[in-house]
Coordinates of C-alpha atoms in Angstrom, one line a residue:
M478 CA 61.7 190.2 -89.8
L479 CA 61.5 194.0 -89.3
L480 CA 62.7 194.5 -92.9
L481 CA 60.1 192.1 -94.2
L482 CA 57.3 193.9 -92.4
A483 CA 58.6 197.3 -93.5
I484 CA 58.7 196.2 -97.2
S485 CA 55.1 194.8 -96.9
V486 CA 53.8 198.0 -95.4
G487 CA 55.7 200.0 -98.1
L488 CA 54.1 197.8 -100.8
I489 CA 50.6 198.4 -99.3
V490 CA 51.2 202.2 -99.4
L491 CA 52.7 202.1 -102.9
F492 CA 50.0 200.0 -104.6
T493 CA 47.0 201.6 -102.8
G494 CA 48.3 205.1 -102.9
K495 CA 50.3 205.6 -106.1
Y496 CA 48.9 202.9 -108.4
K497 CA 45.3 202.9 -107.0
V498 CA 45.1 199.1 -106.8
H499 CA 42.0 198.0 -104.8
A500 CA 42.9 197.5 -101.1
F501 CA 41.3 194.0 -101.1
L502 CA 43.9 192.7 -103.6
V503 CA 46.8 194.6 -102.0
L504 CA 46.2 193.3 -98.5
L505 CA 45.8 189.7 -99.7
G506 CA 49.0 190.2 -101.8
A507 CA 50.8 191.5 -98.7
A508 CA 49.6 188.5 -96.7
Y509 CA 51.1 186.1 -99.4
F510 CA 54.3 188.1 -99.5
V511 CA 54.9 188.0 -95.7
G512 CA 53.9 184.4 -95.4
I513 CA 56.0 183.1 -98.3
F514 CA 59.2 185.1 -97.6
S515 CA 59.1 184.6 -93.8
G516 CA 59.4 180.9 -94.3
L517 CA 55.9 180.1 -93.0
G518 CA 55.4 177.6 -95.9
L519 CA 53.3 177.7 -98.9
S520 CA 50.4 175.6 -97.6
E521 CA 50.6 177.2 -94.2
T522 CA 50.4 180.6 -95.8
V523 CA 47.2 179.8 -97.7
N524 CA 45.7 178.2 -94.6
A525 CA 46.5 181.3 -92.5
I526 CA 45.0 183.6 -95.1
A527 CA 41.8 181.6 -95.2
T528 CA 41.6 181.3 -91.4
G529 CA 42.2 185.0 -90.9
F530 CA 39.6 186.0 -93.5
G531 CA 36.9 183.7 -92.2
G532 CA 37.7 184.3 -88.5
T533 CA 37.4 188.1 -89.0
L534 CA 34.1 188.0 -90.9
K535 CA 32.3 185.4 -88.9
S536 CA 31.2 188.0 -86.4
I537 CA 31.8 191.3 -88.1
G538 CA 30.5 190.7 -91.7
I539 CA 26.8 190.8 -90.7
V540 CA 27.4 193.8 -88.5
I541 CA 29.0 195.8 -91.3
A542 CA 26.2 194.8 -93.8
A543 CA 23.4 195.7 -91.3
G544 CA 25.0 199.1 -90.5
T545 CA 25.5 199.9 -94.2
I546 CA 21.8 199.1 -94.9
I547 CA 20.7 201.4 -92.0
G548 CA 22.9 204.2 -93.4
Y549 CA 21.6 203.8 -96.9
I550 CA 17.9 203.8 -95.8
L551 CA 18.5 206.9 -93.7
E552 CA 20.1 208.6 -96.7
K553 CA 17.4 207.7 -99.3
S554 CA 14.3 208.0 -97.0
G555 CA 15.2 211.6 -95.9
G556 CA 15.8 210.3 -92.4
A557 CA 19.2 212.0 -92.3
L558 CA 17.5 215.3 -93.2
S559 CA 14.8 214.7 -90.5
M560 CA 17.6 214.3 -87.9
A561 CA 19.1 217.6 -89.2
E562 CA 15.8 219.4 -88.9
A563 CA 15.5 218.2 -85.3
V564 CA 18.9 219.4 -84.4
L565 CA 18.2 222.8 -86.0
K566 CA 15.1 223.2 -83.9
V567 CA 17.3 222.7 -80.7
V568 CA 20.4 224.7 -81.7
G569 CA 18.7 227.3 -83.8
K570 CA 19.2 228.2 -87.5
N571 CA 21.2 231.3 -86.6
R572 CA 24.0 229.3 -85.1
V573 CA 24.8 227.6 -88.4
P574 CA 28.4 226.4 -87.7
H575 CA 27.4 224.8 -84.4
A576 CA 24.3 223.2 -85.9
M577 CA 26.2 221.8 -88.9
S578 CA 28.9 220.3 -86.6
I579 CA 26.3 218.6 -84.4
I580 CA 24.3 217.4 -87.4
G581 CA 27.4 216.0 -89.1
Y582 CA 28.5 214.3 -85.8
I583 CA 25.1 212.5 -85.5
V584 CA 24.6 211.6 -89.2
S585 CA 28.1 210.1 -89.7
V586 CA 27.6 207.4 -87.1
P587 CA 25.6 205.2 -89.6
V588 CA 26.3 207.1 -92.8
F589 CA 29.7 207.4 -94.5
C590 CA 31.2 210.9 -94.1
D591 CA 31.4 211.3 -97.9
S592 CA 27.7 210.5 -98.4
G593 CA 26.8 212.6 -95.3
F594 CA 28.5 215.7 -96.7
V595 CA 26.8 215.3 -100.0
I596 CA 23.4 214.8 -98.4
L597 CA 23.7 217.8 -96.1
S598 CA 25.4 220.2 -98.5
P599 CA 22.1 221.8 -99.8
L600 CA 21.0 222.4 -96.2
N601 CA 24.4 223.8 -95.3
K602 CA 24.5 226.1 -98.4
T603 CA 21.0 227.5 -97.7
L604 CA 21.6 228.2 -94.0
T605 CA 25.0 229.7 -94.8
K606 CA 23.5 232.1 -97.4
R607 CA 20.7 233.1 -95.0
A608 CA 23.2 233.8 -92.2
G609 CA 25.6 235.7 -94.5
L610 CA 28.5 233.4 -93.6
S611 CA 31.4 232.0 -95.5
M612 CA 31.3 228.4 -96.8
A613 CA 34.8 228.1 -95.3
V614 CA 33.3 228.2 -91.8
T615 CA 30.2 226.0 -92.3
A616 CA 31.7 223.5 -94.6
I617 CA 34.6 222.7 -92.3
A618 CA 32.3 222.6 -89.3
L619 CA 30.2 220.0 -91.1
S620 CA 33.2 218.2 -92.4
T621 CA 34.9 217.8 -89.0
G622 CA 31.7 216.9 -87.3
L623 CA 31.2 214.1 -89.8
Y624 CA 34.8 213.0 -89.5
A625 CA 34.8 212.7 -85.7
T626 CA 32.3 209.9 -85.5
H627 CA 33.2 208.4 -88.9
T628 CA 36.6 207.4 -87.4
L629 CA 35.8 206.9 -83.7
V630 CA 32.3 205.7 -83.1
P631 CA 30.9 202.3 -84.3
P632 CA 28.8 201.2 -86.1
T633 CA 30.8 203.0 -88.7
P634 CA 32.6 200.2 -90.6
G635 CA 36.2 201.3 -89.8
P636 CA 36.0 201.2 -86.0
I637 CA 33.9 198.0 -86.1
A638 CA 36.6 196.3 -88.2
A639 CA 39.4 197.5 -85.9
A640 CA 37.4 196.4 -82.8
E641 CA 37.2 192.9 -84.3
N642 CA 40.8 192.8 -85.4
L643 CA 42.0 193.8 -81.9
N644 CA 39.3 191.7 -80.1
A645 CA 38.0 194.8 -78.3
D646 CA 34.6 195.0 -76.7
L647 CA 32.4 197.0 -79.0
G648 CA 30.3 198.5 -76.3
L649 CA 33.4 199.8 -74.6
V650 CA 34.7 201.2 -77.9
I651 CA 31.3 203.1 -78.4
M652 CA 31.3 204.5 -74.8
L653 CA 35.0 205.7 -75.0
G654 CA 34.6 206.7 -78.6
L655 CA 31.8 209.1 -77.7
I656 CA 34.0 210.7 -75.0
A657 CA 37.0 211.1 -77.4
S658 CA 35.0 212.3 -80.4
I659 CA 33.2 215.2 -78.7
P660 CA 36.4 217.2 -78.0
A661 CA 37.7 216.3 -81.5
A662 CA 34.5 217.7 -83.1
I663 CA 34.7 220.8 -80.9
A664 CA 38.3 221.3 -82.0
G665 CA 37.2 221.1 -85.6
L666 CA 34.4 223.6 -85.1
Y667 CA 36.7 226.0 -83.3
Y668 CA 39.2 225.8 -86.2
A669 CA 36.5 226.3 -88.7
M670 CA 35.2 229.4 -86.9
K671 CA 38.7 230.9 -86.2
V672 CA 40.4 230.3 -89.5
G673 CA 37.4 229.9 -91.9
S674 CA 36.0 233.3 -91.0
K675 CA 39.1 234.9 -92.6
I676 CA 38.4 233.2 -95.9
Q677 CA 35.4 234.4 -97.8
I678 CA 33.7 231.7 -100.0
E679 CA 30.2 232.4 -101.3
P680 CA 27.7 229.6 -101.2
D681 CA 26.8 228.5 -104.8
I682 CA 23.2 227.4 -104.4
E683 CA 22.3 225.1 -107.3
E684 CA 19.5 223.5 -105.3
S685 CA 17.8 225.3 -102.4
Y686 CA 16.8 223.6 -99.2
E687 CA 13.2 224.0 -100.2
D688 CA 13.8 222.3 -103.5
L689 CA 15.5 219.5 -101.7
M690 CA 12.6 219.1 -99.4
Q691 CA 10.2 218.8 -102.4
K692 CA 12.0 215.6 -103.4
Y693 CA 10.5 214.0 -100.3
E694 CA 6.7 214.1 -100.1
K695 CA 7.0 213.8 -96.4
L696 CA 10.1 213.5 -94.1
P697 CA 9.9 210.7 -91.6
P698 CA 9.4 211.7 -88.0
A699 CA 12.6 212.5 -86.2
R700 CA 12.0 209.9 -83.5
W701 CA 12.0 207.2 -86.1
A702 CA 15.0 208.6 -87.9
F703 CA 17.0 208.5 -84.7
A704 CA 15.8 205.1 -83.6
P705 CA 17.8 202.9 -86.0
L706 CA 20.9 204.6 -84.8
V707 CA 20.2 205.1 -81.1
V708 CA 18.6 201.8 -80.2
P709 CA 21.4 199.5 -81.5
I710 CA 24.0 201.6 -79.7
L711 CA 22.1 201.5 -76.4
L712 CA 21.6 197.7 -76.7
I713 CA 25.3 197.1 -77.4
V714 CA 26.3 199.4 -74.4
L715 CA 23.8 197.6 -72.1
K716 CA 25.4 194.3 -73.1
S717 CA 28.9 195.6 -72.2
V718 CA 27.5 196.9 -68.8
A719 CA 25.9 193.5 -68.2
D720 CA 29.3 191.8 -68.7
F721 CA 31.0 193.9 -66.1
P722 CA 32.6 191.8 -63.4
S723 CA 30.2 193.3 -60.8
H724 CA 27.3 191.8 -62.8
P725 CA 24.9 194.8 -62.3
F726 CA 22.1 192.9 -64.1
G727 CA 22.7 189.6 -62.3
T728 CA 23.9 186.4 -63.9
D729 CA 20.6 184.8 -64.9
T730 CA 17.7 185.6 -67.3
L731 CA 18.1 189.3 -67.7
K732 CA 21.9 189.1 -68.3
N733 CA 21.4 186.3 -70.8
F734 CA 18.7 188.4 -72.6
L735 CA 21.0 191.5 -72.7
D736 CA 23.9 189.3 -74.0
F737 CA 21.5 188.2 -76.8
I738 CA 19.8 191.4 -77.8
G739 CA 22.9 193.5 -77.2
H740 CA 25.2 191.3 -79.4
P741 CA 26.3 193.6 -82.2
I742 CA 24.7 191.2 -84.8
T743 CA 21.3 191.2 -83.1
A744 CA 21.4 194.9 -82.2
L745 CA 22.2 196.0 -85.8
L746 CA 19.6 193.8 -87.2
V747 CA 17.1 195.4 -84.8
G748 CA 18.3 198.7 -86.3
V749 CA 17.6 197.4 -89.8
L750 CA 14.0 196.5 -88.8
L751 CA 13.5 199.9 -87.2
S752 CA 14.8 201.7 -90.3
F753 CA 11.9 200.2 -92.3
K754 CA 9.6 202.5 -90.3
L755 CA 11.2 205.4 -92.3
V756 CA 9.4 204.5 -95.5
E757 CA 5.7 204.9 -96.1
K758 CA 5.3 201.9 -98.3
L759 CA 7.5 198.8 -97.5
D760 CA 7.7 196.8 -100.7
E761 CA 10.3 195.2 -103.1
S762 CA 11.7 198.6 -104.0
I763 CA 12.9 198.8 -100.4
Y764 CA 13.8 195.2 -99.3
G765 CA 14.3 193.6 -102.7
P766 CA 17.6 192.6 -104.3
N767 CA 17.5 195.7 -106.5
G768 CA 16.0 197.9 -103.8
W769 CA 17.5 200.0 -101.0
V770 CA 18.6 196.9 -99.1
G771 CA 20.3 195.5 -102.2
E772 CA 22.1 198.7 -102.9
G773 CA 23.2 198.9 -99.2
L774 CA 24.6 195.4 -99.4
K775 CA 26.6 196.3 -102.6
N776 CA 28.2 199.2 -100.6
A777 CA 28.8 196.9 -97.7
A778 CA 30.5 194.2 -99.8
I779 CA 33.6 196.4 -100.5
I780 CA 34.1 197.1 -96.8
I781 CA 33.5 193.5 -95.8
L782 CA 36.1 192.2 -98.3
I783 CA 38.7 194.8 -97.3
T784 CA 38.1 193.9 -93.6
G785 CA 38.5 190.2 -94.4
A786 CA 41.7 190.8 -96.3
G787 CA 43.0 192.9 -93.4
G788 CA 42.2 189.9 -91.1
S789 CA 44.2 187.6 -93.4
F790 CA 47.2 189.9 -93.3
G791 CA 47.0 190.2 -89.5
Y792 CA 46.7 186.4 -89.0
V793 CA 49.7 185.8 -91.2
L794 CA 51.7 188.2 -89.1
R795 CA 50.6 186.4 -86.0
E796 CA 51.5 182.9 -87.4
T797 CA 54.9 184.0 -88.6
G798 CA 55.8 185.4 -85.2
I799 CA 56.6 188.8 -86.7
G800 CA 54.0 190.5 -84.5
D801 CA 55.3 189.1 -81.3
Y802 CA 58.9 190.0 -82.2
I803 CA 58.1 193.6 -83.1
G804 CA 55.8 194.0 -80.1
S805 CA 58.4 192.8 -77.7
T806 CA 61.0 195.1 -79.4
L807 CA 58.8 198.1 -79.3
A808 CA 57.6 197.5 -75.7
A809 CA 61.0 198.7 -74.5
Y810 CA 60.3 202.1 -75.9
N811 CA 56.9 202.4 -73.9
L812 CA 55.1 203.9 -76.9
G813 CA 51.8 202.5 -75.8
L814 CA 48.8 204.2 -77.5
L815 CA 51.1 206.5 -79.4
L816 CA 52.2 203.7 -81.7
P817 CA 48.7 202.9 -83.2
F818 CA 48.1 206.6 -83.7
V819 CA 51.4 207.2 -85.5
I820 CA 51.1 204.1 -87.8
A821 CA 47.5 205.0 -88.7
A822 CA 48.5 208.6 -89.4
L823 CA 51.3 207.6 -91.7
L824 CA 49.1 205.1 -93.6
K825 CA 46.3 207.6 -93.9
T826 CA 48.5 210.4 -95.2
A827 CA 50.3 208.1 -97.6
Q828 CA 47.4 206.4 -99.3
G829 CA 44.3 208.6 -98.5
S830 CA 41.6 206.2 -97.2
S831 CA 40.7 206.4 -93.5
T832 CA 39.0 203.0 -93.6
V833 CA 42.0 201.3 -95.2
A834 CA 44.3 203.0 -92.7
I835 CA 42.2 201.7 -89.8
I836 CA 41.9 198.2 -91.1
T837 CA 45.6 197.8 -92.0
T838 CA 46.9 199.3 -88.8
S839 CA 44.6 197.2 -86.6
A840 CA 45.6 194.0 -88.6
L841 CA 49.2 195.0 -88.2
L842 CA 49.0 195.5 -84.4
S843 CA 46.6 192.6 -83.6
P844 CA 49.5 190.2 -82.6
M845 CA 51.3 192.8 -80.5
M846 CA 48.6 194.0 -78.1
D847 CA 49.8 192.1 -75.0
S848 CA 53.5 193.0 -75.6
L849 CA 52.6 196.6 -76.0
G850 CA 50.8 196.6 -72.7
L851 CA 47.4 197.1 -74.4
G852 CA 46.0 193.6 -73.8
S853 CA 43.4 194.6 -71.2
P854 CA 39.8 195.4 -72.3
Y855 CA 40.4 199.1 -71.8
G856 CA 43.7 198.9 -73.6
R857 CA 42.2 197.2 -76.7
A858 CA 39.3 199.7 -76.8
L859 CA 41.6 202.7 -76.5
A860 CA 44.0 201.2 -79.2
V861 CA 41.0 201.1 -81.6
L862 CA 40.4 204.8 -80.8
A863 CA 44.0 205.7 -81.2
I864 CA 44.0 204.1 -84.6
G865 CA 40.8 206.1 -85.5
A866 CA 42.4 209.3 -84.4
G867 CA 45.4 208.6 -86.5
S868 CA 43.2 207.9 -89.5
M869 CA 42.1 211.5 -89.5
V870 CA 45.6 212.8 -90.0
V871 CA 45.4 214.1 -92.6
S872 CA 42.8 214.5 -95.4
H873 CA 44.5 215.9 -98.5
A874 CA 44.6 215.4 -102.2
N875 CA 44.8 211.6 -102.2
D876 CA 41.7 211.4 -100.1
S877 CA 38.2 211.2 -101.8
Y878 CA 36.7 213.1 -98.9
F879 CA 39.0 216.0 -99.5
W880 CA 37.6 216.4 -103.0
V881 CA 34.0 216.0 -101.8
V882 CA 34.4 218.8 -99.2
T883 CA 36.3 221.1 -101.5
Q884 CA 34.2 220.6 -104.7
F885 CA 30.8 220.9 -102.9
S886 CA 32.0 224.0 -101.0
N887 CA 33.6 225.9 -103.9
M888 CA 37.1 225.7 -102.4
D889 CA 40.2 225.8 -104.6
V890 CA 43.0 223.3 -103.7
T891 CA 45.0 225.9 -101.8
Q892 CA 42.0 226.8 -99.6
G893 CA 41.3 223.0 -99.2
Y894 CA 44.8 222.4 -97.8
R895 CA 44.5 225.4 -95.5
L896 CA 41.0 224.5 -94.3
Q897 CA 40.2 220.7 -94.7
T898 CA 43.8 219.4 -94.3
I899 CA 44.9 221.4 -91.3
A900 CA 41.5 221.1 -89.7
T901 CA 41.7 217.2 -89.8
F902 CA 45.2 217.4 -88.4
V903 CA 44.0 219.5 -85.5
E904 CA 41.0 217.2 -85.0
G905 CA 43.1 214.0 -85.0
V906 CA 45.7 215.4 -82.6
V907 CA 43.1 216.6 -80.2
A908 CA 41.4 213.2 -80.3
A909 CA 44.8 211.5 -79.7
I910 CA 45.5 213.8 -76.7
V911 CA 42.1 212.9 -75.2
I912 CA 42.8 209.2 -75.8
L913 CA 46.2 209.4 -74.2
I914 CA 44.7 211.1 -71.1
M915 CA 42.1 208.3 -70.9
G916 CA 44.9 205.8 -71.2
A917 CA 46.8 207.4 -68.3
I918 CA 43.6 207.1 -66.2
L919 CA 42.3 203.7 -67.2
L920 CA 45.5 201.7 -68.0

């Protein structure tokens, strides 16, 4: 059983990392491989794959789609830049590294970190030039700020998928994820300022911030830019609080309403409706099949399919009994939250994608939670975060984000390894330490 699992994970790494086969096909192939060669049976294997796929997406598919639409509208409407402007007014344009870290931290909750870095690069370059700083400092401050919430705070697709695979309460994941991600972002900022200041990289301004602003006739108000992000998170957290055993909101009408409005599906759809306020003219170019909503759904489809395939793989592991066997074997070593971190880190480093590492690791561990001592609500939520922390370690040449950061910041590959790769290692390890401390307190 252990050999079969090791071979399946090795094949996932080989085909996604070396041969660049799409993770959707690789995860389904791994599910077939494990099911057939474990003796589960041909028909049973197909049924397990279908059940796992549908069961995973029945609650998470709409959430991922809605979150991706919100992120796309924030990107195209100038909402992300509006949030950046609001942060700059508070932090000050002279404290550029701090401002870029905070801006990245906020923007990456709904927007993919790759897209967020591209969107914010003109702003970062302009402010860096004005302050006379090196891009090595500000680019890594922005990069690590984006990375912290990208891997640890829903509604980013990776943590959402992991929460579904591990049956973790999404509100609890958000609350604990915010706690863990702040020290991680601070660690990334500290590394950027400490090490980046020793490497001089001049900002190459192809498009000034003023030119960028001219693309938007008028930026949406900051309060409306934040609303599609903040309101759904608050609703989801309120639902989790309402479900506490102490019933702080009672057990009748108010609790039922919070359970409805704070359900991730409803909350994210509320966010979609709020995001429409960011556009001056709401027409088919926004909500139509070929408009912003349509483009957002195209982006979501990839994540949804990979998530479903990861669910299939996890369900097959559960049906074969491999998960229970490995979980009971590993339980003797008392690895606890360290195991999700290590597996995710190995997968991330081997094949490059944080999202694939998160989905694969959570699918792999889903049958083992009870035997690993992580079956409680806090245990499941912290396991999601441990996986997220591992998925930061490390960003290097097989990661698209590595190339986005280096190419948009005029770094050569050697500088990229010294800055981006080591910074993500530091960030992931700090996040893991915080999560382990929380586990010692809560579990």
